Tab-separated table of C-alpha atoms in Angstrom:
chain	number	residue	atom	x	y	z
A	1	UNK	CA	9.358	0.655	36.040
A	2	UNK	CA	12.431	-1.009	34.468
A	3	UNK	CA	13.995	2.247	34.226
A	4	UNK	CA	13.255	3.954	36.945
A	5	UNK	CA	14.694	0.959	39.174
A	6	UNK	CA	17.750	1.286	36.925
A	7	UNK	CA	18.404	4.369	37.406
A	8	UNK	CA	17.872	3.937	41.430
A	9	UNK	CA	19.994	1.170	41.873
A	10	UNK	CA	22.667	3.201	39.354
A	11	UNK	CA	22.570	5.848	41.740
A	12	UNK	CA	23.217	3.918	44.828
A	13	UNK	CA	26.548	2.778	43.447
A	14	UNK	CA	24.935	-0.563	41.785
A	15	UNK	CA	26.423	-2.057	38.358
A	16	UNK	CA	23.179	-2.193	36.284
A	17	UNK	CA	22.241	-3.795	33.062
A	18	UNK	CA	19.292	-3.334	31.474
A	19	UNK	CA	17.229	-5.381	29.393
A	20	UNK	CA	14.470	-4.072	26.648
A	21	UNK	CA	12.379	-6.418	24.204
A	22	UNK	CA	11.213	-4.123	21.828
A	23	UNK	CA	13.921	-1.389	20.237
A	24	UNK	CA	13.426	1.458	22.342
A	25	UNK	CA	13.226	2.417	26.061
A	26	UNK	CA	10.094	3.490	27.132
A	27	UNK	CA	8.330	1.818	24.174
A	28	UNK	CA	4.697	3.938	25.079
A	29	UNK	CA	6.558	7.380	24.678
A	30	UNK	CA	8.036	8.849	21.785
A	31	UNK	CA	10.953	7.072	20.452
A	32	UNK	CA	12.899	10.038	20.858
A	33	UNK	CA	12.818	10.360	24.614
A	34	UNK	CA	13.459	6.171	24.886
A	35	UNK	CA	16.337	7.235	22.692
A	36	UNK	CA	17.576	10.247	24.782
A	37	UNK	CA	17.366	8.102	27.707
A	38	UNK	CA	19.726	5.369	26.860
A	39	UNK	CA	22.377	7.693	25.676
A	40	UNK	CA	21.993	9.295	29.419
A	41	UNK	CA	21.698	5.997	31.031
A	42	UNK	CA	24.722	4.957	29.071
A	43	UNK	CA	26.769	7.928	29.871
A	44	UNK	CA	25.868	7.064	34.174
A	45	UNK	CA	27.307	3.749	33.404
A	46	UNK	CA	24.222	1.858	32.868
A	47	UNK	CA	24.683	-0.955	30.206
A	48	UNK	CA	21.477	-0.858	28.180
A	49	UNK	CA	20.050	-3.791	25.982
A	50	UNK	CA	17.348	-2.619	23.414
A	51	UNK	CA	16.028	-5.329	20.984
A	52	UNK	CA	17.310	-8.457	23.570
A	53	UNK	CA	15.422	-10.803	25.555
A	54	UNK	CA	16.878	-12.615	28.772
A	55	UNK	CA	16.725	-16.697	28.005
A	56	UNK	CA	17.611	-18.340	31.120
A	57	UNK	CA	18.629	-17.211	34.840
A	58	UNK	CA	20.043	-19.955	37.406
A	59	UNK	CA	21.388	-20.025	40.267
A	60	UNK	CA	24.433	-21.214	41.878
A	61	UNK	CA	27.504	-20.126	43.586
A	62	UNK	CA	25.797	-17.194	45.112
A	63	UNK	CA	24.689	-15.859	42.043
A	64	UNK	CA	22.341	-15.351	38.962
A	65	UNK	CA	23.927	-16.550	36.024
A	66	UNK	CA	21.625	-15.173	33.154
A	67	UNK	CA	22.329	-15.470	29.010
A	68	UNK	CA	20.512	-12.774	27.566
A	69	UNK	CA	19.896	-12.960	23.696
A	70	UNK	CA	21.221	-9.735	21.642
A	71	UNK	CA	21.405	-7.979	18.550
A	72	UNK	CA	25.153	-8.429	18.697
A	73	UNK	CA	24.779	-12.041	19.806
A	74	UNK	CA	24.052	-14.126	23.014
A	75	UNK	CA	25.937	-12.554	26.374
A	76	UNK	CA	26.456	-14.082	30.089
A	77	UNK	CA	26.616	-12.438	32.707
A	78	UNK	CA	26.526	-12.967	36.454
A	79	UNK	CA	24.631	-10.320	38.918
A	80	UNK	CA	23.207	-10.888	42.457
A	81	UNK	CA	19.835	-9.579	41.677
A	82	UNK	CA	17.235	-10.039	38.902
A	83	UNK	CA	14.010	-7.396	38.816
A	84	UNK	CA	11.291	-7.899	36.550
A	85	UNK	CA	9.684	-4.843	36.032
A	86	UNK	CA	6.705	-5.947	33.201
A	87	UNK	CA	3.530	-4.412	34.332
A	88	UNK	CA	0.863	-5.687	36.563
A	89	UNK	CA	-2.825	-6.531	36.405
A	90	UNK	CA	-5.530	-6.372	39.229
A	91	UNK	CA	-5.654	-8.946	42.247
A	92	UNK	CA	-9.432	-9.623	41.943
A	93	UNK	CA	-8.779	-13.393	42.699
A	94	UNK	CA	-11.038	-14.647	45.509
A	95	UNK	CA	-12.955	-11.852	45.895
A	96	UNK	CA	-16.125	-13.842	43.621
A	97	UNK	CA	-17.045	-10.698	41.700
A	98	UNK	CA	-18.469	-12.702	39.028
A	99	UNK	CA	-20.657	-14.306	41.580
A	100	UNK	CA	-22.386	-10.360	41.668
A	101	UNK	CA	-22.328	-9.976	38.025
A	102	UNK	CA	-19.090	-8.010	37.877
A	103	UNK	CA	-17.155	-9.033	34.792
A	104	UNK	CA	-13.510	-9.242	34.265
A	105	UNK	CA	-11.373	-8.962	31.359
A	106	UNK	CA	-7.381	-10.010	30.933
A	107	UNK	CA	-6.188	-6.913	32.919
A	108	UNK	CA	-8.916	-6.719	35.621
A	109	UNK	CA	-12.828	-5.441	36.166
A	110	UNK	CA	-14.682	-4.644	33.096
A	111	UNK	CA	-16.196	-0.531	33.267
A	112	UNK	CA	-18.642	0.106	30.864
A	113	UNK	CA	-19.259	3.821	30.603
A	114	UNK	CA	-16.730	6.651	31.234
A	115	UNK	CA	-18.646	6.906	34.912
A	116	UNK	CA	-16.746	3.833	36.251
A	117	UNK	CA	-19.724	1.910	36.519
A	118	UNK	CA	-19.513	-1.546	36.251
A	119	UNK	CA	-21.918	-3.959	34.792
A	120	UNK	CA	-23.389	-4.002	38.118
A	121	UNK	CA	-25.121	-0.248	38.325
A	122	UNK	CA	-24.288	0.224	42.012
A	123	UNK	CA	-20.835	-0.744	41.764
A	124	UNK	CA	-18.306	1.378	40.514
A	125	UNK	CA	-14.138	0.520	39.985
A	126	UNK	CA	-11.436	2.814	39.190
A	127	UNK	CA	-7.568	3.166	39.385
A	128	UNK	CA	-5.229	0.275	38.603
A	129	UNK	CA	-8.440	-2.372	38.988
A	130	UNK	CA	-9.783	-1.948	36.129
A	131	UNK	CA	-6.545	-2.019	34.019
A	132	UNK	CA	-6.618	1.059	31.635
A	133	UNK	CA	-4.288	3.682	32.679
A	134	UNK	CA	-2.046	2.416	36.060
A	135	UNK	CA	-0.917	5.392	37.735
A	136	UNK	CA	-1.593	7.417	40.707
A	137	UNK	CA	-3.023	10.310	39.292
A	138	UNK	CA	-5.603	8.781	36.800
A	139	UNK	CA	-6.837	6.903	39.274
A	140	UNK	CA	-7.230	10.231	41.602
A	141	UNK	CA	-9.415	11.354	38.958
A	142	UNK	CA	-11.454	7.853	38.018
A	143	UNK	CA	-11.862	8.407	42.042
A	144	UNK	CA	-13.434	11.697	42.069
A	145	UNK	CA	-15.453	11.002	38.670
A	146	UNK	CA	-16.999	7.941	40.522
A	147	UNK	CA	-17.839	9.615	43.631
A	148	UNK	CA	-19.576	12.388	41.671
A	149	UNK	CA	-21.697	9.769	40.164
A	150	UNK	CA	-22.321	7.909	42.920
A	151	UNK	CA	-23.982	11.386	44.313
A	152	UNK	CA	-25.657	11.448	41.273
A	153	UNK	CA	-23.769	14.127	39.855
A	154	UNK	CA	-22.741	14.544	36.157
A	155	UNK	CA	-19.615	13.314	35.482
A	156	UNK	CA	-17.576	11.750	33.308
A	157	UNK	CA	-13.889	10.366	32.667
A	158	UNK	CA	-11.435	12.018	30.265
A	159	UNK	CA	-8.001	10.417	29.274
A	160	UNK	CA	-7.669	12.876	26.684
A	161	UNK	CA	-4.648	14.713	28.281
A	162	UNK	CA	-2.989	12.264	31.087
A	163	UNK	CA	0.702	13.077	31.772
A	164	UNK	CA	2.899	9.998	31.419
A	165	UNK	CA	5.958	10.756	34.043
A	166	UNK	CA	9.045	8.044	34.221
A	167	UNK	CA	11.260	9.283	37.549
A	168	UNK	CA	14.961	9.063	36.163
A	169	UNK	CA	17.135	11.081	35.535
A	170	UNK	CA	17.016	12.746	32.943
A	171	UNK	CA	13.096	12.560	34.190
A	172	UNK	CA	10.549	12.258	30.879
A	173	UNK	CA	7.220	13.365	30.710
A	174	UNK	CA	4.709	13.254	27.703
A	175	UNK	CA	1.090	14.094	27.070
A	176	UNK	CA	-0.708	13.723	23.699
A	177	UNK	CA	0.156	11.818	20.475
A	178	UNK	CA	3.277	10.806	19.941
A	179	UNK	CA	4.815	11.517	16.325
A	180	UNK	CA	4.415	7.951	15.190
A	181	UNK	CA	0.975	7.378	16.706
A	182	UNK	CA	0.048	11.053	15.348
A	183	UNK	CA	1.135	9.956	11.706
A	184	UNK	CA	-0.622	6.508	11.935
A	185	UNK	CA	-3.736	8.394	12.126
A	186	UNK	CA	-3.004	10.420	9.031
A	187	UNK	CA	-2.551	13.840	10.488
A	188	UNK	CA	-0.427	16.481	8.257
A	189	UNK	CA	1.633	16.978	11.004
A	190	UNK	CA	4.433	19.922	12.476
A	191	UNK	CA	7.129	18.993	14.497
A	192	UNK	CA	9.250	21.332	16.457
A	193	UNK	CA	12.068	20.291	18.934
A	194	UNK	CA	14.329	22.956	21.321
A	195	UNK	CA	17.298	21.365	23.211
A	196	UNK	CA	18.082	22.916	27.217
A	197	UNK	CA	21.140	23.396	26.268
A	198	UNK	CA	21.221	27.209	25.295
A	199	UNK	CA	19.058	27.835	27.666
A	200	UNK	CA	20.538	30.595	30.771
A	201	UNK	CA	18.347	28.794	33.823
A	202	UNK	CA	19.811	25.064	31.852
A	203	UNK	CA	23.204	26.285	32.389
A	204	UNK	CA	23.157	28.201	35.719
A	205	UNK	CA	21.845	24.767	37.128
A	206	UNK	CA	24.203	22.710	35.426
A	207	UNK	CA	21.276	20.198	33.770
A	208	UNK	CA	21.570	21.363	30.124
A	209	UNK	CA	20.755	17.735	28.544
A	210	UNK	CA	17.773	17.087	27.010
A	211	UNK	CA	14.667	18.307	24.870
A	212	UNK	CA	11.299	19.545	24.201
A	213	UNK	CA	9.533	17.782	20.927
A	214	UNK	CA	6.130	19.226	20.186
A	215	UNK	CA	3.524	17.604	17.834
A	216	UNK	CA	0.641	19.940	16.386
A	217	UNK	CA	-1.749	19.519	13.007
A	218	UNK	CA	0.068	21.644	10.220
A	219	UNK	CA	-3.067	22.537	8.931
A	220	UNK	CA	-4.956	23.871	11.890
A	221	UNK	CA	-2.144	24.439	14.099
A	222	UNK	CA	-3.867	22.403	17.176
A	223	UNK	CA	-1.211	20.790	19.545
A	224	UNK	CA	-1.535	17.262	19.559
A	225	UNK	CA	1.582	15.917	22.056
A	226	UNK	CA	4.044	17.192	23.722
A	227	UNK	CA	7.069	14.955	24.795
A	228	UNK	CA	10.304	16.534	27.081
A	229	UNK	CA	13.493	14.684	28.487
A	230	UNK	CA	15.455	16.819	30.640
A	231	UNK	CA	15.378	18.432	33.821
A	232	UNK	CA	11.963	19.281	35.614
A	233	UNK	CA	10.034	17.235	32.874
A	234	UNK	CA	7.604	16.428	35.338
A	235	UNK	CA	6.707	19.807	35.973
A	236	UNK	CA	7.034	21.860	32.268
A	237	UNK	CA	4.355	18.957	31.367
A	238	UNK	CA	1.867	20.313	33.241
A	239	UNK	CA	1.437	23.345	30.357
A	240	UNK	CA	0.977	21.183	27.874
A	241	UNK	CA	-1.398	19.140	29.865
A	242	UNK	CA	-3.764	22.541	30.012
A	243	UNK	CA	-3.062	23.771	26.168
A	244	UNK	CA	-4.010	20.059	24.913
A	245	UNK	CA	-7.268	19.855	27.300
A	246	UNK	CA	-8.431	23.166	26.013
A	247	UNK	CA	-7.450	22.543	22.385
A	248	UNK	CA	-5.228	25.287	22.212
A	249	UNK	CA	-2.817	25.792	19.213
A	250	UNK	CA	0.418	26.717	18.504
A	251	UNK	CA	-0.411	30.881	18.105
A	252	UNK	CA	-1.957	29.940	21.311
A	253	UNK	CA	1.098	28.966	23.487
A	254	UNK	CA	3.448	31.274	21.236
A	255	UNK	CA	1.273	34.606	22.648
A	256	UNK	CA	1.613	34.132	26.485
A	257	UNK	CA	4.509	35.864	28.055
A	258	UNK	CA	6.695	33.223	30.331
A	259	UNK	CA	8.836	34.703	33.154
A	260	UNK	CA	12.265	34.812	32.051
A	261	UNK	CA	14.388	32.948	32.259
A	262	UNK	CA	12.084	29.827	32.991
């Protein structure tokens, strides 16, 4: 959300600084797109701060006066607008869903099977309620998995292969395991990366910065995540989406013919 707002108010001719706790952009990506982006965002002008933490803001004269805390060392600086862009949980207050039996956990209602049921059987919650995955299209899909069982239907939730999107520009888009989650869990992995640049539909457009990073098992070849920066991110993921849900491997996606020069 930070981000994205950044690169908005960027765009509209705004001065922006940017402020990041933790050492990357984008800290539930791959490090390499958080990376990618703040070389971008610095090249637009945008004056990013990974590893800081913003003390104090106060007001006066008009403005925010705010001393943000730095790897370099404490900074001022005076802006005329502070956005905190750090998440949100569920607005269940008043609504007494205890009083039915509904429970609630730090982030919102408690589900307890992938059907969306709550703990009250004829109840069901989905989307950014129940605090799992907050975006539009998992909660599409929570929506359609709970109507289905509400018909009595079989169905069930998968997060297995959700598309993460962040709208900037560069855009990013990832699905999968990232390299460091991937190698947390022990997997021989094989990492392959292919910049836009060389690329004859990159340079006819003119948007040649960028990536694609894949993830797959060395041993068996399966493709585990898939992680792009660059332009149409939000689109290309939409392969990898399909070859992760179906368990597909790298032979797999290396034998289908792609219509040149996409």
């Amino acid at each position: 959300v930070g981000c994205e707002f950044a690169y908005i108010y960027n765009g509209s001719g705004s001065k922006v600084t940017l402020v990041e706790m933790l050492p990357n952009l984008v800290p539930m990506m791959d490090e390499d797109l958080g990376k990618e982006l703040a070389k971008q965002f610095a090249r637009n002008g945008i004056s990013v701060h990974v590893e800081s933490t913003v003390e104090k803001c106060e007001r006066h004269d008009g403005a925010w006066h705010c001393r943000l805390t730095t790897p370099q060392g404490p900074q001022d600086i005076e802006v005329d607008v502070v956005l905190l862009g750090v998440g949100r949980k569920a607005n269940t207050e008043g609504l007494n869903l205890e009083k039915v039996g509904i429970r609630l956990h730090p982030r919102g209602i408690e589900v307890i099977n992938e059907r969306m049921q709550t703990h009250v059987p004829n109840i069901y919650a989905i989307g950014d309620a129940i605090g799992k995955i907050q975006l539009a299209h998992v909660a599409s899909a929570e929506g359609l998995v709970a109507a289905a069982a509400c018909a009595g239907l079989p169905a069930e939730m998968s997060y297995k292969a959700v598309p993460d999107v962040v709208y900037t520009s560069p855009e990013l888009a990832a699905v999968g395991l990232s390299e460091k989650k991937a190698q947390e869990l022990g997997r021989p992995l094989k990492v392959g990366r292919f910049p836009f640049r060389p690329l004859g539909r990159s340079m006819a457009s003119l948007e040649q910065e960028g990536f694609v990073k894949v993830v797959a098992d060395a041993e068996f070849g399966e493709i585990l995540g898939v992680h792009i920066v660059g332009p149409q991110a939000s689109s290309l993921i939409h392969e990898a989406v399909a070859a992760i849900q179906m368990e597909a491997t790298l032979e797999d996606l290396e034998c289908l013919i792609h219509a040149h020069p996409t």
